[in-house]
Coordinates of N, CA and C and ligand atoms in Angstrom, one line a residue:
M1 N -8.4 -2.5 -45.2 CA -7.8 -2.6 -46.5 C -6.4 -3.1 -46.5
M2 N -6.1 -4.0 -47.4 CA -4.8 -4.5 -47.5 C -3.9 -3.5 -48.2
D3 N -2.7 -3.3 -47.7 CA -1.9 -2.3 -48.3 C -0.9 -3.0 -49.3
Y4 N -1.0 -4.3 -49.5 CA -0.1 -4.9 -50.4 C -0.9 -5.9 -51.3
D5 N -0.5 -5.8 -52.6 CA -1.3 -6.6 -53.6 C -0.8 -8.0 -53.7
V6 N -1.2 -8.8 -52.7 CA -0.8 -10.2 -52.6 C -1.3 -11.0 -53.8
K7 N -2.5 -10.8 -54.2 CA -3.0 -11.6 -55.4 C -2.2 -11.3 -56.6
G8 N -1.9 -10.1 -56.9 CA -1.1 -9.7 -58.1 C 0.3 -10.3 -58.0
H9 N 0.9 -10.2 -56.9 CA 2.3 -10.8 -56.8 C 2.3 -12.3 -56.8
L10 N 1.3 -12.9 -56.2 CA 1.1 -14.4 -56.3 C 1.0 -14.8 -57.8
K11 N 0.2 -14.1 -58.5 CA 0.0 -14.5 -59.9 C 1.3 -14.4 -60.7
Q12 N 2.0 -13.3 -60.4 CA 3.3 -13.2 -61.1 C 4.3 -14.4 -60.8
V13 N 4.3 -14.7 -59.6 CA 5.2 -15.9 -59.2 C 4.7 -17.1 -59.9
L14 N 3.4 -17.4 -59.8 CA 2.9 -18.6 -60.4 C 3.2 -18.6 -61.9
A15 N 3.1 -17.5 -62.6 CA 3.4 -17.4 -64.0 C 4.8 -17.8 -64.4
D16 N 5.7 -17.6 -63.4 CA 7.1 -17.9 -63.6 C 7.4 -19.4 -63.5
L17 N 6.5 -20.2 -62.9 CA 6.8 -21.6 -62.6 C 6.3 -22.5 -63.7
P18 N 7.2 -23.3 -64.2 CA 6.8 -24.3 -65.2 C 5.9 -25.4 -64.5
Q19 N 5.3 -26.1 -65.4 CA 4.5 -27.2 -64.9 C 5.3 -28.2 -64.1
G20 N 4.8 -28.7 -63.0 CA 5.6 -29.6 -62.2 C 6.3 -29.0 -61.1
V21 N 6.4 -27.7 -61.1 CA 7.0 -27.0 -59.9 C 5.9 -26.4 -59.1
R22 N 5.9 -26.8 -57.8 CA 4.9 -26.3 -56.9 C 5.4 -25.1 -56.1
L23 N 4.4 -24.3 -55.7 CA 4.7 -23.1 -54.9 C 4.3 -23.4 -53.4
V24 N 5.3 -23.2 -52.5 CA 5.0 -23.1 -51.1 C 5.0 -21.6 -50.7
A25 N 3.9 -21.1 -50.4 CA 3.8 -19.7 -50.1 C 4.2 -19.5 -48.6
I26 N 5.3 -18.8 -48.4 CA 5.9 -18.7 -47.1 C 5.3 -17.5 -46.3
S27 N 4.4 -17.8 -45.4 CA 3.5 -16.8 -44.8 C 3.9 -16.4 -43.4
K28 N 5.1 -16.8 -42.9 CA 5.5 -16.5 -41.6 C 5.6 -15.0 -41.4
Y29 N 5.1 -14.6 -40.2 CA 5.1 -13.1 -39.9 C 4.0 -12.3 -40.6
H30 N 3.3 -13.0 -41.5 CA 2.3 -12.2 -42.2 C 0.9 -12.6 -41.7
P31 N 0.0 -11.6 -41.7 CA -1.3 -11.8 -41.1 C -2.3 -12.7 -41.9
N32 N -3.3 -13.2 -41.2 CA -4.2 -14.1 -41.8 C -4.8 -13.5 -43.1
E33 N -5.1 -12.2 -43.1 CA -5.8 -11.6 -44.3 C -4.9 -11.8 -45.6
Y34 N -3.6 -11.8 -45.4 CA -2.7 -12.0 -46.6 C -2.8 -13.4 -47.0
I35 N -2.9 -14.3 -46.1 CA -3.0 -15.8 -46.4 C -4.3 -16.0 -47.1
E36 N -5.4 -15.4 -46.6 CA -6.7 -15.5 -47.2 C -6.8 -15.0 -48.6
A37 N -6.1 -13.9 -48.9 CA -6.0 -13.4 -50.2 C -5.4 -14.4 -51.2
A38 N -4.3 -15.0 -50.8 CA -3.6 -16.0 -51.6 C -4.5 -17.2 -51.8
Y39 N -5.2 -17.6 -50.7 CA -6.1 -18.7 -50.7 C -7.2 -18.5 -51.7
Q40 N -7.7 -17.3 -51.7 CA -8.8 -17.0 -52.7 C -8.4 -17.1 -54.1
E41 N -7.1 -16.9 -54.4 CA -6.5 -17.1 -55.7 C -6.2 -18.6 -56.0
G42 N -6.5 -19.5 -55.0 CA -6.3 -20.9 -55.3 C -5.1 -21.5 -54.6
Q43 N -4.3 -20.7 -54.0 CA -3.1 -21.2 -53.3 C -3.5 -22.1 -52.1
R44 N -2.9 -23.3 -52.0 CA -3.3 -24.1 -50.9 C -2.1 -24.6 -50.0
I45 N -0.9 -24.4 -50.5 CA 0.3 -24.8 -49.7 C 1.0 -23.6 -49.1
F46 N 1.0 -23.6 -47.8 CA 1.7 -22.5 -47.1 C 2.8 -23.0 -46.2
G47 N 3.8 -22.2 -46.0 CA 4.9 -22.6 -45.1 C 5.1 -21.7 -44.0
E48 N 5.3 -22.3 -42.8 CA 5.6 -21.5 -41.6 C 6.8 -22.0 -40.9
S49 N 7.4 -21.2 -40.1 CA 8.6 -21.7 -39.4 C 8.6 -21.6 -37.9
H50 N 7.5 -21.2 -37.3 CA 7.4 -21.1 -35.9 C 6.1 -21.8 -35.4
E51 N 6.3 -22.7 -34.5 CA 5.2 -23.6 -34.1 C 4.0 -22.9 -33.5
Q52 N 4.2 -21.9 -32.7 CA 3.1 -21.2 -32.0 C 2.3 -20.3 -33.0
E53 N 3.1 -19.7 -33.9 CA 2.4 -18.8 -34.9 C 1.6 -19.7 -35.8
L54 N 2.2 -20.9 -36.2 CA 1.5 -21.8 -37.1 C 0.2 -22.3 -36.4
R55 N 0.3 -22.6 -35.1 CA -0.9 -23.2 -34.4 C -2.0 -22.1 -34.5
Q56 N -1.7 -20.9 -34.2 CA -2.8 -19.8 -34.3 C -3.4 -19.7 -35.6
K57 N -2.6 -19.8 -36.7 CA -3.1 -19.7 -38.0 C -4.0 -20.9 -38.4
V58 N -3.5 -22.1 -38.0 CA -4.2 -23.3 -38.3 C -5.6 -23.2 -37.7
E59 N -5.7 -22.7 -36.5 CA -7.0 -22.6 -35.8 C -8.0 -21.7 -36.6
S60 N -7.5 -20.7 -37.2 CA -8.5 -19.7 -37.8 C -8.6 -19.7 -39.3
L61 N -7.8 -20.5 -40.0 CA -7.8 -20.5 -41.4 C -8.4 -21.8 -42.0
P62 N -8.8 -21.8 -43.3 CA -9.5 -22.9 -43.9 C -8.7 -24.2 -43.7
K63 N -9.5 -25.3 -43.5 CA -9.0 -26.6 -43.1 C -8.3 -27.3 -44.2
D64 N -8.5 -26.9 -45.4 CA -7.9 -27.6 -46.5 C -6.6 -27.0 -46.9
I65 N -6.0 -26.1 -46.1 CA -4.7 -25.6 -46.4 C -3.7 -26.7 -46.0
Q66 N -2.7 -26.9 -46.9 CA -1.6 -27.9 -46.6 C -0.4 -27.1 -46.0
W67 N -0.2 -27.3 -44.7 CA 0.9 -26.6 -44.1 C 2.2 -27.3 -44.2
H68 N 3.3 -26.6 -44.5 CA 4.6 -27.2 -44.5 C 5.4 -26.5 -43.4
F69 N 6.1 -27.2 -42.6 CA 6.9 -26.6 -41.6 C 8.3 -26.5 -42.2
I70 N 8.8 -25.3 -42.3 CA 10.0 -25.0 -43.0 C 11.2 -24.6 -42.1
G71 N 10.9 -24.4 -40.8 CA 12.0 -23.8 -40.0 C 12.7 -24.9 -39.2
H72 N 13.7 -24.5 -38.4 CA 14.3 -25.5 -37.6 C 13.4 -25.9 -36.5
L73 N 13.2 -27.2 -36.4 CA 12.2 -27.8 -35.5 C 12.8 -28.5 -34.3
Q74 N 12.5 -28.0 -33.1 CA 13.0 -28.6 -31.9 C 12.2 -29.9 -31.7
T75 N 12.8 -30.9 -31.2 CA 12.1 -32.2 -31.0 C 10.9 -32.0 -30.0
N76 N 11.0 -31.2 -29.1 CA 9.9 -31.0 -28.1 C 8.7 -30.3 -28.7
K77 N 8.8 -29.8 -29.9 CA 7.7 -29.2 -30.6 C 7.0 -30.1 -31.6
V78 N 7.6 -31.2 -31.9 CA 7.0 -32.1 -32.9 C 5.6 -32.5 -32.6
K79 N 5.4 -32.8 -31.3 CA 4.1 -33.3 -30.9 C 2.9 -32.4 -31.2
Y80 N 3.2 -31.1 -31.2 CA 2.2 -30.1 -31.5 C 1.8 -30.1 -32.9
I81 N 2.7 -30.3 -33.8 CA 2.3 -30.2 -35.2 C 2.0 -31.5 -35.9
A82 N 2.4 -32.6 -35.2 CA 2.2 -34.0 -35.8 C 0.8 -34.3 -36.2
P83 N -0.2 -33.8 -35.5 CA -1.6 -34.2 -35.9 C -2.0 -33.7 -37.3
Y84 N -1.4 -32.6 -37.7 CA -2.0 -32.0 -38.9 C -1.0 -31.6 -40.0
I85 N 0.3 -31.6 -39.7 CA 1.3 -31.0 -40.6 C 1.3 -31.9 -41.9
T86 N 1.4 -31.2 -43.1 CA 1.5 -32.0 -44.3 C 2.9 -32.4 -44.6
M87 N 3.8 -31.5 -44.4 CA 5.2 -31.9 -44.6 C 6.2 -31.1 -43.7
I88 N 7.2 -31.8 -43.2 CA 8.2 -31.2 -42.4 C 9.4 -31.1 -43.3
E89 N 9.8 -29.9 -43.7 CA 10.8 -29.7 -44.7 C 12.3 -29.7 -44.2
A90 N 12.5 -29.5 -43.0 CA 13.9 -29.3 -42.6 C 14.4 -30.2 -41.5
V91 N 14.3 -31.5 -41.9 CA 14.8 -32.5 -41.0 C 16.4 -32.6 -41.1
D92 N 17.0 -32.4 -40.0 CA 18.5 -32.3 -40.0 C 19.2 -33.2 -39.0
S93 N 18.4 -34.2 -38.5 CA 19.1 -35.1 -37.6 C 18.3 -36.4 -37.5
L94 N 18.9 -37.5 -37.2 CA 18.2 -38.8 -36.9 C 17.3 -38.7 -35.7
K95 N 17.8 -37.9 -34.7 CA 17.0 -37.7 -33.5 C 15.6 -37.1 -33.8
L96 N 15.7 -36.1 -34.7 CA 14.4 -35.4 -35.1 C 13.5 -36.4 -35.9
L97 N 14.2 -37.1 -36.8 CA 13.4 -38.1 -37.6 C 12.7 -39.1 -36.7
R98 N 13.4 -39.6 -35.7 CA 12.8 -40.6 -34.7 C 11.7 -40.0 -34.0
E99 N 11.8 -38.7 -33.6 CA 10.7 -38.1 -32.8 C 9.5 -37.9 -33.7
I100 N 9.7 -37.5 -35.0 CA 8.6 -37.3 -35.9 C 7.9 -38.7 -36.1
D101 N 8.7 -39.7 -36.2 CA 8.1 -41.1 -36.4 C 7.2 -41.4 -35.2
K102 N 7.7 -41.2 -34.0 CA 7.0 -41.5 -32.8 C 5.7 -40.7 -32.7
Q103 N 5.8 -39.4 -33.0 CA 4.6 -38.6 -32.8 C 3.6 -38.9 -34.0
A104 N 4.1 -39.2 -35.1 CA 3.2 -39.6 -36.3 C 2.5 -40.9 -35.9
A105 N 3.2 -41.9 -35.3 CA 2.6 -43.1 -34.9 C 1.5 -42.9 -33.9
K106 N 1.7 -42.0 -33.0 CA 0.6 -41.7 -32.0 C -0.6 -41.2 -32.6
N107 N -0.4 -40.4 -33.7 CA -1.5 -39.9 -34.5 C -2.0 -40.8 -35.6
E108 N -1.5 -42.0 -35.6 CA -1.8 -42.9 -36.6 C -1.8 -42.4 -38.0
R109 N -0.6 -41.7 -38.3 CA -0.4 -41.2 -39.7 C 1.0 -41.3 -40.1
V110 N 1.3 -41.1 -41.3 CA 2.6 -41.1 -41.9 C 2.9 -39.6 -42.3
I111 N 4.0 -39.1 -41.8 CA 4.4 -37.7 -42.1 C 5.4 -37.7 -43.1
D112 N 5.2 -36.8 -44.2 CA 6.2 -36.6 -45.2 C 7.2 -35.6 -44.7
V113 N 8.5 -36.0 -45.0 CA 9.6 -35.1 -44.6 C 10.6 -34.9 -45.7
L114 N 11.3 -33.9 -45.6 CA 12.5 -33.7 -46.5 C 13.7 -33.6 -45.6
L115 N 14.9 -34.0 -46.1 CA 16.1 -33.9 -45.4 C 16.7 -32.5 -45.8
E116 N 17.1 -31.7 -44.8 CA 17.7 -30.4 -45.1 C 19.2 -30.5 -45.3
L117 N 19.6 -30.0 -46.4 CA 21.0 -30.1 -46.8 C 21.6 -28.7 -46.4
H118 N 22.8 -28.8 -46.0 CA 23.6 -27.6 -45.8 C 24.8 -27.6 -46.8
I119 N 24.6 -26.6 -47.7 CA 25.7 -26.5 -48.7 C 26.2 -25.1 -48.7
A120 N 25.4 -24.1 -48.3 CA 25.8 -22.7 -48.3 C 27.0 -22.5 -47.4
E121 N 27.7 -21.4 -47.7 CA 28.9 -21.1 -46.9 C 28.6 -20.6 -45.5
E122 N 27.4 -20.0 -45.4 CA 27.1 -19.4 -44.1 C 27.2 -20.4 -42.9
E123 N 27.9 -20.1 -41.9 CA 28.0 -21.0 -40.7 C 26.7 -21.2 -40.0
T124 N 25.9 -20.2 -40.0 CA 24.7 -20.2 -39.2 C 23.6 -21.1 -39.6
K125 N 23.6 -21.5 -40.9 CA 22.5 -22.3 -41.4 C 22.5 -23.7 -40.9
Y126 N 21.3 -24.2 -40.6 CA 21.1 -25.6 -40.2 C 21.2 -26.5 -41.3
G127 N 21.2 -27.8 -41.1 CA 21.2 -28.7 -42.1 C 22.3 -29.7 -42.1
L128 N 22.1 -30.8 -42.9 CA 23.1 -31.9 -43.0 C 24.1 -31.5 -44.1
T129 N 25.4 -31.7 -43.9 CA 26.3 -31.7 -45.0 C 26.0 -32.9 -45.9
P130 N 26.4 -32.8 -47.2 CA 26.2 -34.0 -48.0 C 26.7 -35.3 -47.4
D131 N 27.9 -35.2 -46.8 CA 28.4 -36.4 -46.2 C 27.5 -36.9 -45.0
A132 N 27.1 -35.9 -44.2 CA 26.2 -36.3 -43.1 C 24.9 -36.9 -43.6
C133 N 24.4 -36.4 -44.7 CA 23.2 -36.9 -45.3 C 23.4 -38.3 -45.8
R134 N 24.5 -38.5 -46.5 CA 24.8 -39.9 -46.9 C 24.9 -40.9 -45.7
Q135 N 25.6 -40.4 -44.7 CA 25.8 -41.3 -43.5 C 24.4 -41.6 -42.9
L136 N 23.6 -40.6 -42.7 CA 22.3 -40.9 -42.1 C 21.5 -42.0 -42.9
L137 N 21.6 -41.9 -44.2 CA 20.9 -42.9 -45.0 C 21.6 -44.3 -44.9
A138 N 23.0 -44.2 -45.0 CA 23.8 -45.5 -44.9 C 23.5 -46.3 -43.7
E139 N 23.3 -45.5 -42.6 CA 23.2 -46.2 -41.3 C 21.9 -47.1 -41.3
G140 N 20.9 -46.6 -42.0 CA 19.7 -47.5 -42.3 C 18.6 -47.5 -41.3
E141 N 18.8 -46.9 -40.1 CA 17.7 -46.9 -39.1 C 16.4 -46.3 -39.7
W142 N 16.6 -45.3 -40.6 CA 15.4 -44.6 -41.1 C 14.4 -45.6 -41.8
R143 N 15.0 -46.8 -42.2 CA 14.1 -47.8 -42.9 C 13.1 -48.4 -41.9
S144 N 13.4 -48.4 -40.7 CA 12.5 -49.0 -39.7 C 11.5 -47.9 -39.1
L145 N 11.6 -46.7 -39.5 CA 10.7 -45.6 -39.1 C 9.5 -45.6 -40.0
S146 N 8.5 -46.4 -39.7 CA 7.5 -46.6 -40.7 C 6.4 -45.5 -40.7
H147 N 6.5 -44.5 -39.8 CA 5.6 -43.4 -39.8 C 6.2 -42.1 -40.4
V148 N 7.3 -42.2 -41.0 CA 7.9 -41.0 -41.7 C 8.2 -41.5 -43.1
R149 N 8.0 -40.6 -44.1 CA 8.3 -40.9 -45.5 C 9.2 -39.8 -46.0
I150 N 10.4 -40.2 -46.3 CA 11.4 -39.2 -46.8 C 11.1 -39.0 -48.3
C151 N 10.7 -37.7 -48.6 CA 10.3 -37.4 -49.9 C 11.3 -36.6 -50.8
G152 N 12.4 -36.3 -50.2 CA 13.4 -35.6 -51.0 C 14.3 -34.7 -50.1
L153 N 14.8 -33.7 -50.7 CA 15.8 -32.8 -50.1 C 15.3 -31.3 -50.1
M154 N 15.7 -30.6 -49.1 CA 15.5 -29.1 -49.2 C 16.8 -28.4 -48.8
M155 N 17.0 -27.3 -49.4 CA 18.2 -26.5 -49.1 C 18.0 -25.0 -49.4
M156 N 18.8 -24.2 -48.7 CA 18.8 -22.8 -49.0 C 20.2 -22.5 -49.5
A157 N 20.2 -21.8 -50.6 CA 21.5 -21.4 -51.2 C 22.1 -20.2 -50.4
S158 N 23.4 -19.9 -50.5 CA 23.9 -18.8 -49.9 C 23.2 -17.5 -50.3
Y159 N 23.1 -16.6 -49.4 CA 22.5 -15.3 -49.7 C 23.5 -14.3 -50.2
V160 N 23.8 -14.5 -51.5 CA 24.8 -13.6 -52.2 C 24.3 -13.1 -53.5
E161 N 25.0 -12.1 -54.0 CA 24.7 -11.6 -55.3 C 25.1 -12.5 -56.5
D162 N 26.2 -13.2 -56.2 CA 26.9 -14.0 -57.3 C 26.0 -15.1 -57.8
E163 N 25.4 -14.9 -58.9 CA 24.5 -16.0 -59.5 C 25.2 -17.3 -59.7
S164 N 26.4 -17.2 -60.1 CA 27.1 -18.5 -60.4 C 27.3 -19.3 -59.1
Q165 N 27.5 -18.7 -58.0 CA 27.7 -19.4 -56.8 C 26.3 -20.1 -56.4
I166 N 25.3 -19.3 -56.5 CA 24.0 -19.8 -56.1 C 23.7 -21.0 -57.0
R167 N 23.9 -20.9 -58.3 CA 23.7 -21.9 -59.3 C 24.5 -23.2 -58.9
S168 N 25.7 -23.0 -58.6 CA 26.6 -24.2 -58.3 C 26.1 -24.9 -57.0
E169 N 25.6 -24.1 -56.1 CA 25.0 -24.8 -54.9 C 23.8 -25.6 -55.2
F170 N 22.9 -25.1 -56.0 CA 21.8 -25.9 -56.5 C 22.2 -27.1 -57.2
R171 N 23.3 -27.0 -58.0 CA 23.7 -28.2 -58.8 C 24.3 -29.3 -57.8
I172 N 25.0 -28.8 -56.8 CA 25.5 -29.8 -55.8 C 24.3 -30.5 -55.2
A173 N 23.3 -29.8 -54.8 CA 22.1 -30.4 -54.2 C 21.4 -31.4 -55.2
R174 N 21.3 -31.0 -56.5 CA 20.7 -31.8 -57.5 C 21.5 -33.1 -57.7
Q175 N 22.8 -33.0 -57.7 CA 23.6 -34.2 -57.8 C 23.5 -35.1 -56.7
L176 N 23.4 -34.6 -55.5 CA 23.2 -35.4 -54.3 C 21.8 -36.1 -54.4
F177 N 20.8 -35.3 -54.8 CA 19.5 -35.9 -54.9 C 19.5 -37.1 -55.8
D178 N 20.2 -36.9 -57.0 CA 20.2 -38.0 -58.0 C 21.0 -39.3 -57.4
E179 N 22.0 -39.0 -56.7 CA 22.8 -40.1 -56.1 C 22.0 -40.8 -55.1
L180 N 21.3 -40.1 -54.2 CA 20.5 -40.8 -53.2 C 19.3 -41.5 -53.8
K181 N 18.7 -40.9 -54.8 CA 17.6 -41.5 -55.4 C 18.0 -42.9 -56.0
T182 N 19.2 -42.9 -56.7 CA 19.7 -44.2 -57.3 C 20.0 -45.2 -56.2
Q183 N 20.6 -44.7 -55.1 CA 21.2 -45.6 -54.1 C 20.1 -46.1 -53.2
Y184 N 19.2 -45.3 -52.8 CA 18.2 -45.7 -51.7 C 16.7 -45.7 -52.1
F185 N 16.4 -44.9 -53.1 CA 15.0 -44.6 -53.4 C 14.6 -44.9 -54.8
A186 N 15.3 -45.7 -55.5 CA 15.0 -46.0 -56.9 C 13.6 -46.5 -57.1
D187 N 13.1 -47.3 -56.1 CA 11.8 -47.9 -56.2 C 10.7 -47.1 -55.4
E188 N 11.1 -45.9 -55.1 CA 10.1 -45.1 -54.3 C 9.8 -43.8 -55.1
P189 N 8.7 -43.8 -55.8 CA 8.2 -42.6 -56.6 C 8.0 -41.4 -55.7
S190 N 7.8 -41.7 -54.4 CA 7.5 -40.5 -53.5 C 8.8 -39.8 -53.1
F191 N 9.9 -40.3 -53.4 CA 11.2 -39.6 -53.2 C 11.4 -38.8 -54.5
C192 N 10.8 -37.6 -54.6 CA 10.8 -36.8 -55.8 C 10.9 -35.3 -55.6
E193 N 11.1 -34.9 -54.4 CA 11.0 -33.4 -54.2 C 12.4 -32.8 -54.0
R194 N 12.6 -31.7 -54.7 CA 13.8 -30.9 -54.5 C 13.3 -29.5 -54.2
S195 N 13.3 -29.2 -52.9 CA 12.8 -27.9 -52.4 C 13.9 -26.9 -52.3
W196 N 14.0 -26.2 -53.4 CA 15.0 -25.0 -53.4 C 14.5 -23.9 -54.2
G197 N 14.9 -22.7 -53.8 CA 14.4 -21.4 -54.4 C 13.6 -20.6 -53.5
M198 N 14.0 -19.4 -53.2 CA 13.3 -18.4 -52.4 C 13.1 -17.2 -53.2
S199 N 12.6 -16.1 -52.6 CA 12.3 -14.9 -53.4 C 13.4 -14.4 -54.3
H200 N 14.7 -14.4 -53.8 CA 15.7 -13.8 -54.5 C 16.4 -14.8 -55.5
D201 N 16.1 -16.1 -55.4 CA 16.8 -17.0 -56.3 C 15.9 -18.1 -57.0
Y202 N 14.6 -17.9 -56.8 CA 13.8 -19.1 -57.3 C 13.8 -19.2 -58.9
P203 N 14.0 -18.2 -59.7 CA 14.2 -18.4 -61.1 C 15.4 -19.3 -61.4
I204 N 16.5 -19.1 -60.7 CA 17.7 -19.9 -60.9 C 17.4 -21.4 -60.4
A205 N 16.7 -21.5 -59.2 CA 16.4 -22.8 -58.7 C 15.6 -23.6 -59.7
V206 N 14.6 -23.0 -60.3 CA 13.8 -23.7 -61.3 C 14.6 -24.2 -62.4
E207 N 15.5 -23.3 -62.9 CA 16.4 -23.8 -64.0 C 17.3 -25.0 -63.5
E208 N 17.5 -25.0 -62.2 CA 18.4 -26.1 -61.7 C 17.6 -27.3 -61.1
G209 N 16.4 -27.4 -61.5 CA 15.7 -28.6 -61.2 C 14.9 -28.7 -59.9
S210 N 14.6 -27.5 -59.4 CA 13.7 -27.5 -58.2 C 12.3 -28.0 -58.6
T211 N 11.6 -28.7 -57.6 CA 10.3 -29.1 -57.8 C 9.3 -28.4 -56.9
M212 N 9.9 -27.6 -56.0 CA 9.1 -26.9 -55.0 C 9.8 -25.6 -54.6
V213 N 9.3 -24.5 -54.9 CA 10.0 -23.3 -54.4 C 9.2 -22.7 -53.2
R214 N 10.0 -22.1 -52.3 CA 9.5 -21.5 -51.1 C 9.6 -20.0 -51.1
V215 N 8.5 -19.4 -51.5 CA 8.6 -17.9 -51.8 C 7.7 -17.1 -50.8
G216 N 8.3 -16.2 -50.1 CA 7.6 -15.4 -49.1 C 7.5 -13.9 -49.5
T217 N 8.7 -13.2 -49.4 CA 8.7 -11.8 -49.6 C 8.1 -11.3 -51.0
T218 N 8.4 -12.0 -52.0 CA 7.9 -11.6 -53.3 C 6.4 -11.7 -53.4
I219 N 5.8 -12.6 -52.7 CA 4.3 -12.6 -52.7 C 3.7 -11.7 -51.6
F220 N 4.2 -11.7 -50.4 CA 3.6 -11.0 -49.3 C 4.2 -9.7 -48.9
G221 N 5.3 -9.3 -49.5 CA 6.0 -8.1 -49.1 C 7.0 -8.4 -48.0
P222 N 7.7 -7.3 -47.5 CA 8.6 -7.5 -46.5 C 7.9 -7.9 -45.2
R223 N 8.6 -8.8 -44.4 CA 8.1 -9.2 -43.1 C 8.3 -8.2 -42.1
V224 N 7.3 -8.0 -41.2 CA 7.5 -7.1 -40.1 C 7.7 -7.9 -38.9
Y225 N 8.9 -8.0 -38.3 CA 9.2 -8.9 -37.2 C 8.8 -8.3 -35.9
Ligands
LIG1 C1 11.6 -17.4 -44.8 C2 12.0 -18.6 -45.6 C3 11.8 -18.7 -46.9 C4 11.2 -17.5 -47.7 O1 12.1 -16.5 -47.9 P1 11.8 -15.2 -48.8 O2 13.1 -14.6 -49.1 O3 10.9 -14.3 -48.0 O4 11.1 -15.7 -50.1 C5 12.1 -19.8 -47.6 N1 12.6 -20.9 -47.0 C6 12.9 -20.9 -45.6 C7 13.5 -22.0 -45.0 C8 12.6 -19.7 -44.9 O5 12.9 -19.7 -43.6

């Protein structure tokens, strides 16, 4: 018996999302039966942040699940997820982008990625500062990487109580998205994703133009590490 009402919580989160905002159900550290419960409710996009855990889940869960890799990805792990991953959300260096391109080519596919922005004050978070993000695109090498498709930005706001700070970080991300869209991706409809909003801040993220929220705890309960 499941001791947590995954289906009920999933429905509540989905009810909060306007049309056009997709849910990535973050299932890291949660057992397969929780994922299956969400799947039975129609959820198909799940996010994981550890390659080994993801591999085990992929082997035993339905094949039409779309997996997003949301964690910090080491270049030496790219080859394991390249055959099947739907989206790699946290690309924070040109080196990683090159490796994804190489492994995607080997698998004869194009992998969708997001660039991870670092706006939050916390020192520990990964990601590109807005300037580093601008620079990566200005340098232009990404244009020659034909097996990756940059579909937008992802970011995590600071983990704070202060709503106005969270909101202002989402706004900075949104402004950068608009700037990059105009400058580099005006003719690319696929550059359209703004992945922001987690359990504690997704309602604010939606108000600030998120197209994709990544919600774990609210759906699946606290993680047991
Ligand atoms: C774990 C994680 C989430 C989900 O966080 P919750 O607070 O459980 O909703 C979202 N995004 C990233 C990058 C994560 O690592």
